[in-house]
């Protein structure tokens, strides 16, 4: 249950650094559905969990056009892209070490 905190915190930090309102429906949905990225925070730590939440908000904001707005499909697609990117990068770093 504590793995979702870094993801939600990352989405909140993303609202502070971008033009999104923290109380708007879009970022709240991104935080809610972004919790499916909790295994990333559990495996790689809270810092990368925060980064995953931030990236998830960014991806959700830009791929909404593909699905006709911000909804469950958009968040799932964005979470899949975020997880794919993170796993590829982290496994690349793992091979380097």
PDB file of C-alpha atoms in Angstrom:
ATOM      1  CA  UNK A   1       0.000   0.000   0.000  1.00  0.00           C
ATOM      2  CA  UNK A   2       2.867   2.438   0.589  1.00  0.00           C
ATOM      3  CA  UNK A   3       4.129   2.008  -2.970  1.00  0.00           C
ATOM      4  CA  UNK A   4       1.411   4.308  -4.300  1.00  0.00           C
ATOM      5  CA  UNK A   5       2.596   7.321  -2.279  1.00  0.00           C
ATOM      6  CA  UNK A   6       5.613   8.104  -4.528  1.00  0.00           C
ATOM      7  CA  UNK A   7       3.452   7.818  -7.644  1.00  0.00           C
ATOM      8  CA  UNK A   8       0.828  10.215  -6.300  1.00  0.00           C
ATOM      9  CA  UNK A   9       3.564  12.552  -5.058  1.00  0.00           C
ATOM     10  CA  UNK A  10       5.155  12.521  -8.516  1.00  0.00           C
ATOM     11  CA  UNK A  11       1.860  13.472 -10.138  1.00  0.00           C
ATOM     12  CA  UNK A  12       1.411  16.271  -7.589  1.00  0.00           C
ATOM     13  CA  UNK A  13       4.938  17.588  -8.222  1.00  0.00           C
ATOM     14  CA  UNK A  14       4.130  17.441 -11.913  1.00  0.00           C
ATOM     15  CA  UNK A  15       1.156  19.733 -11.367  1.00  0.00           C
ATOM     16  CA  UNK A  16       3.411  22.225  -9.599  1.00  0.00           C
ATOM     17  CA  UNK A  17       5.975  22.277 -12.403  1.00  0.00           C
ATOM     18  CA  UNK A  18       3.497  22.416 -15.288  1.00  0.00           C
ATOM     19  CA  UNK A  19       0.373  24.393 -16.089  1.00  0.00           C
ATOM     20  CA  UNK A  20      -1.977  21.768 -14.609  1.00  0.00           C
ATOM     21  CA  UNK A  21      -4.120  22.619 -11.607  1.00  0.00           C
ATOM     22  CA  UNK A  22      -3.658  20.107  -8.786  1.00  0.00           C
ATOM     23  CA  UNK A  23      -7.397  20.151  -8.063  1.00  0.00           C
ATOM     24  CA  UNK A  24      -8.495  19.631 -11.673  1.00  0.00           C
ATOM     25  CA  UNK A  25     -10.085  16.350 -12.697  1.00  0.00           C
ATOM     26  CA  UNK A  26      -7.302  15.393 -15.125  1.00  0.00           C
ATOM     27  CA  UNK A  27      -4.398  15.301 -12.666  1.00  0.00           C
ATOM     28  CA  UNK A  28      -6.586  13.648 -10.044  1.00  0.00           C
ATOM     29  CA  UNK A  29      -7.486  10.876 -12.488  1.00  0.00           C
ATOM     30  CA  UNK A  30      -3.822  10.593 -13.478  1.00  0.00           C
ATOM     31  CA  UNK A  31      -2.886  10.168  -9.809  1.00  0.00           C
ATOM     32  CA  UNK A  32      -5.673   7.662  -9.211  1.00  0.00           C
ATOM     33  CA  UNK A  33      -5.046   5.489 -12.254  1.00  0.00           C
ATOM     34  CA  UNK A  34      -1.287   6.046 -12.098  1.00  0.00           C
ATOM     35  CA  UNK A  35      -1.185   3.905  -8.983  1.00  0.00           C
ATOM     36  CA  UNK A  36      -0.938   0.911 -11.300  1.00  0.00           C
ATOM     37  CA  UNK A  37       2.739   1.963 -11.523  1.00  0.00           C
ATOM     38  CA  UNK A  38       3.228   1.119  -7.825  1.00  0.00           C
ATOM     39  CA  UNK A  39       5.338  -1.975  -8.609  1.00  0.00           C
ATOM     40  CA  UNK A  40       7.942   0.349 -10.154  1.00  0.00           C
ATOM     41  CA  UNK A  41       8.215   2.234  -6.857  1.00  0.00           C
ATOM     42  CA  UNK A  42       8.353  -1.079  -5.010  1.00  0.00           C
ATOM     43  CA  UNK A  43      11.117  -2.510  -7.176  1.00  0.00           C
ATOM     44  CA  UNK A  44      13.263   0.547  -7.896  1.00  0.00           C
ATOM     45  CA  UNK A  45      12.561   2.767  -4.887  1.00  0.00           C
ATOM     46  CA  UNK A  46      10.550   5.869  -4.079  1.00  0.00           C
ATOM     47  CA  UNK A  47      12.705   8.327  -6.048  1.00  0.00           C
ATOM     48  CA  UNK A  48      12.051   6.503  -9.305  1.00  0.00           C
ATOM     49  CA  UNK A  49       8.426   6.104  -8.224  1.00  0.00           C
ATOM     50  CA  UNK A  50       8.131   9.887  -7.999  1.00  0.00           C
ATOM     51  CA  UNK A  51       9.750  10.210 -11.416  1.00  0.00           C
ATOM     52  CA  UNK A  52       7.337   7.618 -12.819  1.00  0.00           C
ATOM     53  CA  UNK A  53       4.364   9.599 -11.483  1.00  0.00           C
ATOM     54  CA  UNK A  54       5.710  12.790 -13.025  1.00  0.00           C
ATOM     55  CA  UNK A  55       6.283  11.134 -16.396  1.00  0.00           C
ATOM     56  CA  UNK A  56       2.857   9.476 -16.225  1.00  0.00           C
ATOM     57  CA  UNK A  57       1.172  12.873 -15.837  1.00  0.00           C
ATOM     58  CA  UNK A  58       3.112  14.218 -18.808  1.00  0.00           C
ATOM     59  CA  UNK A  59       2.236  11.271 -21.034  1.00  0.00           C
ATOM     60  CA  UNK A  60      -1.434  11.319 -19.980  1.00  0.00           C
ATOM     61  CA  UNK A  61      -1.636  14.992 -20.886  1.00  0.00           C
ATOM     62  CA  UNK A  62      -0.393  14.464 -24.417  1.00  0.00           C
ATOM     63  CA  UNK A  63      -1.950  11.166 -25.497  1.00  0.00           C
ATOM     64  CA  UNK A  64      -5.486  12.208 -24.534  1.00  0.00           C
ATOM     65  CA  UNK A  65      -6.059  13.266 -28.126  1.00  0.00           C
ATOM     66  CA  UNK A  66      -5.788   9.627 -29.209  1.00  0.00           C
ATOM     67  CA  UNK A  67      -8.712   8.569 -27.021  1.00  0.00           C
ATOM     68  CA  UNK A  68     -10.949  11.614 -27.180  1.00  0.00           C
ATOM     69  CA  UNK A  69      -9.986  13.119 -23.843  1.00  0.00           C
ATOM     70  CA  UNK A  70      -8.790  12.081 -20.425  1.00  0.00           C
ATOM     71  CA  UNK A  71     -10.334   8.779 -19.391  1.00  0.00           C
ATOM     72  CA  UNK A  72      -9.541   5.275 -18.201  1.00  0.00           C
ATOM     73  CA  UNK A  73      -8.222   4.136 -21.587  1.00  0.00           C
ATOM     74  CA  UNK A  74      -5.888   7.089 -21.820  1.00  0.00           C
ATOM     75  CA  UNK A  75      -4.481   6.479 -18.331  1.00  0.00           C
ATOM     76  CA  UNK A  76      -3.992   2.778 -18.965  1.00  0.00           C
ATOM     77  CA  UNK A  77      -2.203   3.446 -22.229  1.00  0.00           C
ATOM     78  CA  UNK A  78      -0.010   6.105 -20.596  1.00  0.00           C
ATOM     79  CA  UNK A  79       0.788   3.802 -17.669  1.00  0.00           C
ATOM     80  CA  UNK A  80       1.787   1.057 -20.094  1.00  0.00           C
ATOM     81  CA  UNK A  81       4.074   3.435 -21.964  1.00  0.00           C
ATOM     82  CA  UNK A  82       5.594   4.699 -18.713  1.00  0.00           C
ATOM     83  CA  UNK A  83       6.205   1.181 -17.411  1.00  0.00           C
ATOM     84  CA  UNK A  84       7.715   0.077 -20.732  1.00  0.00           C
ATOM     85  CA  UNK A  85      10.089   3.032 -20.792  1.00  0.00           C
ATOM     86  CA  UNK A  86      11.105   2.564 -17.157  1.00  0.00           C
ATOM     87  CA  UNK A  87      11.702  -1.167 -17.430  1.00  0.00           C
ATOM     88  CA  UNK A  88      13.785  -0.766 -20.588  1.00  0.00           C
ATOM     89  CA  UNK A  89      15.918   1.998 -19.091  1.00  0.00           C
ATOM     90  CA  UNK A  90      16.378   0.264 -15.729  1.00  0.00           C
ATOM     91  CA  UNK A  91      17.320  -3.035 -17.338  1.00  0.00           C
ATOM     92  CA  UNK A  92      19.782  -1.153 -19.528  1.00  0.00           C
ATOM     93  CA  UNK A  93      21.397   0.358 -16.434  1.00  0.00           C
ATOM     94  CA  UNK A  94      21.404  -3.043 -14.746  1.00  0.00           C
ATOM     95  CA  UNK A  95      23.458  -4.503 -17.607  1.00  0.00           C
ATOM     96  CA  UNK A  96      25.917  -1.601 -17.368  1.00  0.00           C
ATOM     97  CA  UNK A  97      26.626  -2.208 -13.686  1.00  0.00           C
TER      98      UNK A  97
END
